[in-house]
PDB file of N, CA and C in Angstrom:
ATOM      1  N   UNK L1121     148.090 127.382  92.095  1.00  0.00           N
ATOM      2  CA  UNK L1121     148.172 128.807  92.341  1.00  0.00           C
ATOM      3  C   UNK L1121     149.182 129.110  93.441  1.00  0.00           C
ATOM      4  N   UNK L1122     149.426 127.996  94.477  1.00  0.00           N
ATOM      5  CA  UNK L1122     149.992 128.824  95.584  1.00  0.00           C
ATOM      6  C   UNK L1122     151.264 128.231  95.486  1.00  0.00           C
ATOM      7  N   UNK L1123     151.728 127.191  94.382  1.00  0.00           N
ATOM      8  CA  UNK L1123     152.837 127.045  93.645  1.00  0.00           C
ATOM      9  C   UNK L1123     153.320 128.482  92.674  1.00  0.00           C
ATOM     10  N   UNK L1124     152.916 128.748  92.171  1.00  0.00           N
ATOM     11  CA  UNK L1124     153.083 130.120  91.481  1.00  0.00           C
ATOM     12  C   UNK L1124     153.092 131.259  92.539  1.00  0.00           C
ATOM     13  N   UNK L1125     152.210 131.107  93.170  1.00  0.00           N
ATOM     14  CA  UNK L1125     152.327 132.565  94.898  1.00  0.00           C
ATOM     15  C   UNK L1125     153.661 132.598  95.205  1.00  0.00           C
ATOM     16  N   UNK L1126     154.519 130.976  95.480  1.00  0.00           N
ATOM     17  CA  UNK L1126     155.629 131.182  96.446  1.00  0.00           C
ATOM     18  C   UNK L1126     156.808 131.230  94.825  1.00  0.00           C
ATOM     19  N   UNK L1127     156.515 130.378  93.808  1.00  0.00           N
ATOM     20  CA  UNK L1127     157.945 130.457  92.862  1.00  0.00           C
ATOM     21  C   UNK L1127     158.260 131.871  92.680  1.00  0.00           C
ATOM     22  N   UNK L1128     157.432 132.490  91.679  1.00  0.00           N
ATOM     23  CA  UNK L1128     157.103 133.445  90.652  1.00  0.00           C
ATOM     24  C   UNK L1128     156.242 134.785  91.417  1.00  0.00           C
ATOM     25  N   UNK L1129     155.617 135.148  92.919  1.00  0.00           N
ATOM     26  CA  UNK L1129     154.643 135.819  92.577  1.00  0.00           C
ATOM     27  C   UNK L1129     153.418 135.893  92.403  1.00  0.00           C
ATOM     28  N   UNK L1130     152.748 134.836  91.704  1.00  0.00           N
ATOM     29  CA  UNK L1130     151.803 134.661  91.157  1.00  0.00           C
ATOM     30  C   UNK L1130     150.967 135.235  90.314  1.00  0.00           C
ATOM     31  N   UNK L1131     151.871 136.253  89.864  1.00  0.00           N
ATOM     32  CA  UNK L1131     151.134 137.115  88.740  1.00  0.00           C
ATOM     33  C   UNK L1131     150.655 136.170  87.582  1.00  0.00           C
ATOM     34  N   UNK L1132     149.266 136.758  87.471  1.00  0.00           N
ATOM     35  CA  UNK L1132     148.367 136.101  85.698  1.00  0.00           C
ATOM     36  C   UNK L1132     147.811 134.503  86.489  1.00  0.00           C
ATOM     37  N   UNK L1133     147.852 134.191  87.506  1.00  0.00           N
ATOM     38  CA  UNK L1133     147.356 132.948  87.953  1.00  0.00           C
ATOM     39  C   UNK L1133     146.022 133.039  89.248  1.00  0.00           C
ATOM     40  N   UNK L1134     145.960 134.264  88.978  1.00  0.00           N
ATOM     41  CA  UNK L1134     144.807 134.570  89.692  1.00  0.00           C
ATOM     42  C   UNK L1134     143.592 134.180  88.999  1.00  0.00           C
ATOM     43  N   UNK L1135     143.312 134.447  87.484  1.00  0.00           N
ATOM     44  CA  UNK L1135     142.256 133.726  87.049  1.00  0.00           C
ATOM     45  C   UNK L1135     142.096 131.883  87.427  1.00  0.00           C
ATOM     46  N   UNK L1136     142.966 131.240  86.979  1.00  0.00           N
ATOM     47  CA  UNK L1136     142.934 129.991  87.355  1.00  0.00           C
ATOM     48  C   UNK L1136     142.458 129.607  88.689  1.00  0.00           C
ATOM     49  N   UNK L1137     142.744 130.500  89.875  1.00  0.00           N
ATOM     50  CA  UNK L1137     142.248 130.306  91.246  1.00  0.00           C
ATOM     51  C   UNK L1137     140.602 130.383  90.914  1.00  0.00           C
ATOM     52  N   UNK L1138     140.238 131.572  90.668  1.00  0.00           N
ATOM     53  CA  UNK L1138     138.604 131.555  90.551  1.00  0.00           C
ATOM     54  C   UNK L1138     137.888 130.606  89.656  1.00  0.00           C
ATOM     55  N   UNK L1139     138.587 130.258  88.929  1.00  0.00           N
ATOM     56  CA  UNK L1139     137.975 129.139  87.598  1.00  0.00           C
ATOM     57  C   UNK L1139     137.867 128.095  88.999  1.00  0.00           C
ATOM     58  N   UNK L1140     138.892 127.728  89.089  1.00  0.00           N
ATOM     59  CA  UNK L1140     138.977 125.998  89.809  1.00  0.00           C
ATOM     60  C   UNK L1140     138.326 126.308  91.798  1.00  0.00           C
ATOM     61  N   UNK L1141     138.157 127.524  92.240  1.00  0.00           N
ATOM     62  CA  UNK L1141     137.144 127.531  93.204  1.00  0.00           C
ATOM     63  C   UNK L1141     135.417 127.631  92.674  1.00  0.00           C
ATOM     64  N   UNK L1142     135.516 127.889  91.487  1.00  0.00           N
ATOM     65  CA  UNK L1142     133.969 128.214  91.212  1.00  0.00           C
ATOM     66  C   UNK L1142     133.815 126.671  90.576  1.00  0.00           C
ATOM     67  N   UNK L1143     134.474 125.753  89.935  1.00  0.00           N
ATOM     68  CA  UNK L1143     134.607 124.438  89.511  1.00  0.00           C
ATOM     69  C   UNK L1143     134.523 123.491  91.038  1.00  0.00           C
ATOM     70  N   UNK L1144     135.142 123.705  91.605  1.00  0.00           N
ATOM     71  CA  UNK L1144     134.868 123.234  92.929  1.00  0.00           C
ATOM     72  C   UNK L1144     133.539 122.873  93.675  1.00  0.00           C
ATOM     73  N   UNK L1145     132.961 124.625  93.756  1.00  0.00           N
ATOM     74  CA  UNK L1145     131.267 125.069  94.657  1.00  0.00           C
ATOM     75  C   UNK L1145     131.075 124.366  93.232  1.00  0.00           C
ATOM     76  N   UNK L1146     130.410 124.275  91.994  1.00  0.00           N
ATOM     77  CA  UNK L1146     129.584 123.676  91.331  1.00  0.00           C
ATOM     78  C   UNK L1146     129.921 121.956  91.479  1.00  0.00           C
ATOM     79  N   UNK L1147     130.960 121.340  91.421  1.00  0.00           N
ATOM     80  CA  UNK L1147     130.789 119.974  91.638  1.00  0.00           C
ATOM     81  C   UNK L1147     130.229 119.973  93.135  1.00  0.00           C
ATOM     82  N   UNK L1148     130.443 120.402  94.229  1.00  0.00           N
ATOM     83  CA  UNK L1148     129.917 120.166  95.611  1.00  0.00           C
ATOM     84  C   UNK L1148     128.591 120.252  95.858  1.00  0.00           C
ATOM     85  N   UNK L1149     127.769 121.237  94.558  1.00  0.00           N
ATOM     86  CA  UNK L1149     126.577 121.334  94.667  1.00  0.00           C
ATOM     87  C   UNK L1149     125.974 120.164  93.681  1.00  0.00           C
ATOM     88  N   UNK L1150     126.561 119.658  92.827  1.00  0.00           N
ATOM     89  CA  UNK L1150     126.314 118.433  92.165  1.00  0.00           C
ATOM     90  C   UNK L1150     125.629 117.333  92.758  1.00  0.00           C
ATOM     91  N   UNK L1151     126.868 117.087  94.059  1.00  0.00           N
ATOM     92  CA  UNK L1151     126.839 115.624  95.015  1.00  0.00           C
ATOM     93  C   UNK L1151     125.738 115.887  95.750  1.00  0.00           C
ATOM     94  N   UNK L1152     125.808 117.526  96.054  1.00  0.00           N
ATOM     95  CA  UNK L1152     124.678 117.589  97.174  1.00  0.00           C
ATOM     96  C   UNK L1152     123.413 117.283  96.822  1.00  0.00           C
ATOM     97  N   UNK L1153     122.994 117.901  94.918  1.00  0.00           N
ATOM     98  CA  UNK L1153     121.743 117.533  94.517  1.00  0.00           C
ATOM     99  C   UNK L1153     121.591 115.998  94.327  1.00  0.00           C
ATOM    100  N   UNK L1154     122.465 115.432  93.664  1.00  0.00           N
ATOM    101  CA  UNK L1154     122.240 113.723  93.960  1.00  0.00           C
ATOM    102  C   UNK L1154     121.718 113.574  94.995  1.00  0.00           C
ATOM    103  N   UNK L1155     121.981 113.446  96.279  1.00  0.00           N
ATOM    104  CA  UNK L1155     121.815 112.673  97.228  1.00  0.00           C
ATOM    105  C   UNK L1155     120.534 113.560  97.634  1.00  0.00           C
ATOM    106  N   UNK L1156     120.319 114.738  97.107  1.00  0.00           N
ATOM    107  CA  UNK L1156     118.782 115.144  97.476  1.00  0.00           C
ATOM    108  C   UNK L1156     117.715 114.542  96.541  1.00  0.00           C
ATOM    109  N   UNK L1157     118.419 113.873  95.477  1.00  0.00           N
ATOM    110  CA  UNK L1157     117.742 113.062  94.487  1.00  0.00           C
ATOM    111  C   UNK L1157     117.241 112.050  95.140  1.00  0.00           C
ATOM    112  N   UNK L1158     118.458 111.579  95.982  1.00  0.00           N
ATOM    113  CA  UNK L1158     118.197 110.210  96.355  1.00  0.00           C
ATOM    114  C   UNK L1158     117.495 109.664  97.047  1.00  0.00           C
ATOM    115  N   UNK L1159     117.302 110.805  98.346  1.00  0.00           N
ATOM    116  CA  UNK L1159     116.511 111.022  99.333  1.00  0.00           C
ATOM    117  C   UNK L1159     114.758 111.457  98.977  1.00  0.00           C
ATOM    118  N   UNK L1160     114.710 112.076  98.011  1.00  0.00           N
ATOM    119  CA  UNK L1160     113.530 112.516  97.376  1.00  0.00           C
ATOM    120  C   UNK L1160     112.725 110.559  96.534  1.00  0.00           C
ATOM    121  N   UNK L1161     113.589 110.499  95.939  1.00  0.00           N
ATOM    122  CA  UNK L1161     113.537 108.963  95.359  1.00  0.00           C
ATOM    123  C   UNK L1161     112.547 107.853  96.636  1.00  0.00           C
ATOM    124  N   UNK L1162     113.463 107.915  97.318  1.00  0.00           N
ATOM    125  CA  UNK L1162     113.499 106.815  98.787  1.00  0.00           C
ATOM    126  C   UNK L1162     112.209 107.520  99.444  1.00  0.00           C
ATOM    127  N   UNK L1163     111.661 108.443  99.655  1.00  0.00           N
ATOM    128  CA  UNK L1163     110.931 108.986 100.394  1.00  0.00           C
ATOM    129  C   UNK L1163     109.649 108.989  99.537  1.00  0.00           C
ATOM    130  N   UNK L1164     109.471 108.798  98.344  1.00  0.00           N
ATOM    131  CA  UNK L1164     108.508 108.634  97.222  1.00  0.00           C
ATOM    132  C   UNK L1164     108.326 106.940  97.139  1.00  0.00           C
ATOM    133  N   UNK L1165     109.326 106.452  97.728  1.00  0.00           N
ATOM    134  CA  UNK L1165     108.865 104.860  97.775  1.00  0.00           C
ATOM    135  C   UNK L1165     108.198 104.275  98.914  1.00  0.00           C
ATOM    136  N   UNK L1166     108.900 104.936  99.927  1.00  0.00           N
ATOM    137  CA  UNK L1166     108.221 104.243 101.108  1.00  0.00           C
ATOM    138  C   UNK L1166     107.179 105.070 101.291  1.00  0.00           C
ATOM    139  N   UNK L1167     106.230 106.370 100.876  1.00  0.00           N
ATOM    140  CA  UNK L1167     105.294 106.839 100.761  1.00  0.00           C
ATOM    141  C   UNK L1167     104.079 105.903 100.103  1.00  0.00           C
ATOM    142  N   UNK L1168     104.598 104.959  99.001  1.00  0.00           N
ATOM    143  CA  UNK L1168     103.671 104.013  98.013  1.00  0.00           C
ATOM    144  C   UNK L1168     103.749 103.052  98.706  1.00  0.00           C
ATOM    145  N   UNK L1169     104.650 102.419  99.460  1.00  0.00           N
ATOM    146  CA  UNK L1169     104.359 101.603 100.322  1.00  0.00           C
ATOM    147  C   UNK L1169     103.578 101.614 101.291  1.00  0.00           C
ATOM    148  N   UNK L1170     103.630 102.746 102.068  1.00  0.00           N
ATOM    149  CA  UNK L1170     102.544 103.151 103.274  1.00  0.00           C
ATOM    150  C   UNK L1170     101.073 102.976 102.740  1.00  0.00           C
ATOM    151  N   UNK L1171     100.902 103.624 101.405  1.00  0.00           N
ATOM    152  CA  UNK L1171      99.424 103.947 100.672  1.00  0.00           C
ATOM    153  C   UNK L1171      99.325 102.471 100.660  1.00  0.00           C
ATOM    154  N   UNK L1172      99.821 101.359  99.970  1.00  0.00           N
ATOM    155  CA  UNK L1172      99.471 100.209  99.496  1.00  0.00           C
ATOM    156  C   UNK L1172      99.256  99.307 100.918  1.00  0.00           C
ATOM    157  N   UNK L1173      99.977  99.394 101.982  1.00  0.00           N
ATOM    158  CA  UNK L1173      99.397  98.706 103.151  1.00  0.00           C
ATOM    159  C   UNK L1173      98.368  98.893 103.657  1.00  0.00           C
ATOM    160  N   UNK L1174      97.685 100.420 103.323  1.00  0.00           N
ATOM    161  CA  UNK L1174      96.819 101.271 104.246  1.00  0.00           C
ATOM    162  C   UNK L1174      95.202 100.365 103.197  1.00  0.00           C
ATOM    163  N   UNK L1175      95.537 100.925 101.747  1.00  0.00           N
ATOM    164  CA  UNK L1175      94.215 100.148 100.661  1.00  0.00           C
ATOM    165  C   UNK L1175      94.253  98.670 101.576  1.00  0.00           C
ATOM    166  N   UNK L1176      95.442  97.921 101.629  1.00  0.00           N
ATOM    167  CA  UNK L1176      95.512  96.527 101.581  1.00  0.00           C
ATOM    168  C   UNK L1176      94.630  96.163 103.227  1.00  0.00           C
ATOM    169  N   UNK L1177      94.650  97.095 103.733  1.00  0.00           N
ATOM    170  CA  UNK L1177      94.199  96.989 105.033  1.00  0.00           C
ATOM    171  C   UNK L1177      92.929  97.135 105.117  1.00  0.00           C
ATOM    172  N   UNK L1178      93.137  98.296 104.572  1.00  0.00           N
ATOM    173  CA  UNK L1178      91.385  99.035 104.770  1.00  0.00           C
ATOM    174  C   UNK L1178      90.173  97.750 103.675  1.00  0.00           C
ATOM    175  N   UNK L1179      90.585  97.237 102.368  1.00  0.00           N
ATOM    176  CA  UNK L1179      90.300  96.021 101.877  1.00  0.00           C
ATOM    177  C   UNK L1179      90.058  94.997 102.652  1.00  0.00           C
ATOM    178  N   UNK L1180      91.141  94.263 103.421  1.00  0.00           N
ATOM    179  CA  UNK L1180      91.016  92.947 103.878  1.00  0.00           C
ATOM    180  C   UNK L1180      90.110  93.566 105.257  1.00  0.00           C
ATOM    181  N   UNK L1181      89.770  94.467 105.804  1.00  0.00           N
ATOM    182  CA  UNK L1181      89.028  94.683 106.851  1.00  0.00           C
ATOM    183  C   UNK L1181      87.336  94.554 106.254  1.00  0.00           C
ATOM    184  N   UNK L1182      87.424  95.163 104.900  1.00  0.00           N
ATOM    185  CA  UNK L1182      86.527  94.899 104.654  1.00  0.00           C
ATOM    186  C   UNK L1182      85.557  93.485 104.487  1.00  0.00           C
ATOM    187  N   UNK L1183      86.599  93.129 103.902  1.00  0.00           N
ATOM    188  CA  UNK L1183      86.483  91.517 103.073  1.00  0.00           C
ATOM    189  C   UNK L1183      85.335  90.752 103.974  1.00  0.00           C
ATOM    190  N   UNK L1184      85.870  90.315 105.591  1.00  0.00           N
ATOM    191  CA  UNK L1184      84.539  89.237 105.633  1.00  0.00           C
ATOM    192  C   UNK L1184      83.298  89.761 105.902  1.00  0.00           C
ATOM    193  N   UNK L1185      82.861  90.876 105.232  1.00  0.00           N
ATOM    194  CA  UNK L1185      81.544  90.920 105.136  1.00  0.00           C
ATOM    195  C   UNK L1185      81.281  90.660 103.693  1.00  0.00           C
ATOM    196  N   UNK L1186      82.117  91.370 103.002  1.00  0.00           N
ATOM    197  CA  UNK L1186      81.814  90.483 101.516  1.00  0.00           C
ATOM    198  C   UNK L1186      81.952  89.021 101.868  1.00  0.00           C
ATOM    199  N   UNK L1187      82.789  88.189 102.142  1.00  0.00           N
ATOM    200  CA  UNK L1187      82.682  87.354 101.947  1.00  0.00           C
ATOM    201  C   UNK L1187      81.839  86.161 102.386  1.00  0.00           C
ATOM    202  N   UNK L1188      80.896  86.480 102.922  1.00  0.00           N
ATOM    203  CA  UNK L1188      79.667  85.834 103.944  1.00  0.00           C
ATOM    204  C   UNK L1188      78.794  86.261 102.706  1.00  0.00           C
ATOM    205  N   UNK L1189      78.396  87.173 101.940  1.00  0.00           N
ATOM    206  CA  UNK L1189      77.418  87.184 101.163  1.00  0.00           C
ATOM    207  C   UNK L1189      78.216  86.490  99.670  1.00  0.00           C
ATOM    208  N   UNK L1190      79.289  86.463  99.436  1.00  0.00           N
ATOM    209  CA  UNK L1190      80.095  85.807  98.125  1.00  0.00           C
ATOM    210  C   UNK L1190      80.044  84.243  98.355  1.00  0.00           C
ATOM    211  N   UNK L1191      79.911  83.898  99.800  1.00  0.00           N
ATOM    212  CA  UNK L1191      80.504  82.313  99.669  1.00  0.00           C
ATOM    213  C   UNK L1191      78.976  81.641  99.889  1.00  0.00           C
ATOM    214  N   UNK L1192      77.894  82.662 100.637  1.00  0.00           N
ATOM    215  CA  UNK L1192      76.408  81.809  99.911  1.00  0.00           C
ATOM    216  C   UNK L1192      75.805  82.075  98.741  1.00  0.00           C
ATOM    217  N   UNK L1193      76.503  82.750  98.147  1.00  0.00           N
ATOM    218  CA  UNK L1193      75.895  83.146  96.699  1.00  0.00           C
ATOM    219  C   UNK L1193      76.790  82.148  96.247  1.00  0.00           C
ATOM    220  N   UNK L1194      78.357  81.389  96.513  1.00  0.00           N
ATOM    221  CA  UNK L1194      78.609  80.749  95.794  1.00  0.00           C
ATOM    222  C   UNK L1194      78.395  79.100  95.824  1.00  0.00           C
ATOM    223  N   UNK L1195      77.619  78.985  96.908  1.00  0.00           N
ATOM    224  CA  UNK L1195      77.146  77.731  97.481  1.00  0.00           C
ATOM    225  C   UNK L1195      75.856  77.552  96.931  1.00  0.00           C
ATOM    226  N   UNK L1196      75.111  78.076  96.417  1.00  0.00           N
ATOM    227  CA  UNK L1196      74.016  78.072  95.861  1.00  0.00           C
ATOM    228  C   UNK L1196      73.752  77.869  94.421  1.00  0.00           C
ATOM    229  N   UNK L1197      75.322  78.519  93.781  1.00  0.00           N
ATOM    230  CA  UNK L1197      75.627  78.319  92.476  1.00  0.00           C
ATOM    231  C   UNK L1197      76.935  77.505  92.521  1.00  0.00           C
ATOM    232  N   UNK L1198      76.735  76.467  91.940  1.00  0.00           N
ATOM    233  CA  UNK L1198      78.042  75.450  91.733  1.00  0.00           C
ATOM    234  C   UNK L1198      78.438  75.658  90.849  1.00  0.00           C
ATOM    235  N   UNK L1199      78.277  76.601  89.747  1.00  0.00           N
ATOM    236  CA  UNK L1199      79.131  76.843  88.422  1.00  0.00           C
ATOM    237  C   UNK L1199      80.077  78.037  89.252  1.00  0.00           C
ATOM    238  N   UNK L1200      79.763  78.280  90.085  1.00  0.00           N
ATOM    239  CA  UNK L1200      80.876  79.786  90.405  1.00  0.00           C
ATOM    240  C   UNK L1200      82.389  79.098  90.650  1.00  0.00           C
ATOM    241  N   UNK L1201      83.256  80.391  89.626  1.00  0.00           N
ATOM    242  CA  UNK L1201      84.520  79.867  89.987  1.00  0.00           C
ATOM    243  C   UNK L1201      84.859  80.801  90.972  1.00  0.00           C
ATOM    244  N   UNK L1202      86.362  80.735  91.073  1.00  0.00           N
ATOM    245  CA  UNK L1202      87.016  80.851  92.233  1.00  0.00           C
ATOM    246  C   UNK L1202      87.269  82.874  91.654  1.00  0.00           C
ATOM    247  N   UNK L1203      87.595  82.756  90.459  1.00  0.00           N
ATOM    248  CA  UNK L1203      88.009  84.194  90.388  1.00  0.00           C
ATOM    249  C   UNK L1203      86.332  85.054  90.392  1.00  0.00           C
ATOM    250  N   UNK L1204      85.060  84.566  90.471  1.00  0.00           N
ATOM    251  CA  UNK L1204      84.089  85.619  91.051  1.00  0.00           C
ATOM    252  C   UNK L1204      84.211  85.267  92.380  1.00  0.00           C
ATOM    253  N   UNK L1205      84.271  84.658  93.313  1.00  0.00           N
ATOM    254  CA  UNK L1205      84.087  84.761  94.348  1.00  0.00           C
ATOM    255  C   UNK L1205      85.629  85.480  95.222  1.00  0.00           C
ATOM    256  N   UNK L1206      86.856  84.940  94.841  1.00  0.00           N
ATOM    257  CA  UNK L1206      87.574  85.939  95.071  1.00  0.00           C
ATOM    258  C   UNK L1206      87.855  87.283  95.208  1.00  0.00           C
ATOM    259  N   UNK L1207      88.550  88.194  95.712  1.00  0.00           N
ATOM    260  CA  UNK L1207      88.607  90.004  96.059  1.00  0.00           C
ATOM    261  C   UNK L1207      89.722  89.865  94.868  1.00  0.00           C
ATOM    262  N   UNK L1208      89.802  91.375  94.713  1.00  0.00           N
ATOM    263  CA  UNK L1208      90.685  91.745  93.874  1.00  0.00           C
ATOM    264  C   UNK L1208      90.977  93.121  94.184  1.00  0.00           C
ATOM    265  N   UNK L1209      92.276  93.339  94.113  1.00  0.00           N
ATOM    266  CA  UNK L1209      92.988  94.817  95.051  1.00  0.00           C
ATOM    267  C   UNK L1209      92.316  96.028  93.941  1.00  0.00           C
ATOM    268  N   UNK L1210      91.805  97.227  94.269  1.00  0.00           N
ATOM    269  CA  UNK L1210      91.882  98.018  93.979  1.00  0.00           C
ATOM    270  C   UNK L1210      92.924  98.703  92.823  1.00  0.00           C
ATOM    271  N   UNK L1211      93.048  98.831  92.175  1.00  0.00           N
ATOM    272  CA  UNK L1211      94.152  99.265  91.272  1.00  0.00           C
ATOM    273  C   UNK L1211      93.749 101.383  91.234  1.00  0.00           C
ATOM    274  N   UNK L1212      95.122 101.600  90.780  1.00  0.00           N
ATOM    275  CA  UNK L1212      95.054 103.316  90.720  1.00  0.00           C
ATOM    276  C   UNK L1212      95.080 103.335  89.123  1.00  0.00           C
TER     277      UNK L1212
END
């Protein structure tokens, strides 16, 4: 456009300016939503991470009291295998 401003004037090249500034703001808002993607993404992961340490915690805190009543119940029974007397995580 501002090749045409200084040759010619720029008459009839005024549309092309608004096409390729409004082409512009829409790709800039493109990149911007990606990376709000991205950030939204990343922030939804380490959220499931936090939850899964917190179960994994709040579990293994639990555990040796189960396991004082699991390991004489399994001393008493010699057929017990390892996967009843073992914990097993909570699932969602």
């Amino acid at each position: 456009f501002f090749y045409f401003v200084v040759t010619s004037g720029g008459g009839g090249h005024v549309q092309s300016l608004i096409i390729g500034a409004v082409l512009v703001i829409l790709g800039i808002q493109v990149v911007l939503g990606s990376f709000f993607g991205l950030a939204l993404a990343k922030n939804r992961q380490l959220i499931e991470d936090v939850i899964y340490s917190q179960r994994r915690q709040r579990f293994e805190s639990a555990w040796p009291l189960a396991e004082a009543s699991q390991v004489s119940a399994a001393a008493s029974e010699t057929t017990a295998t390892e996967e009843e007397v073992s914990p097993v995580l909570p699932q969602e």
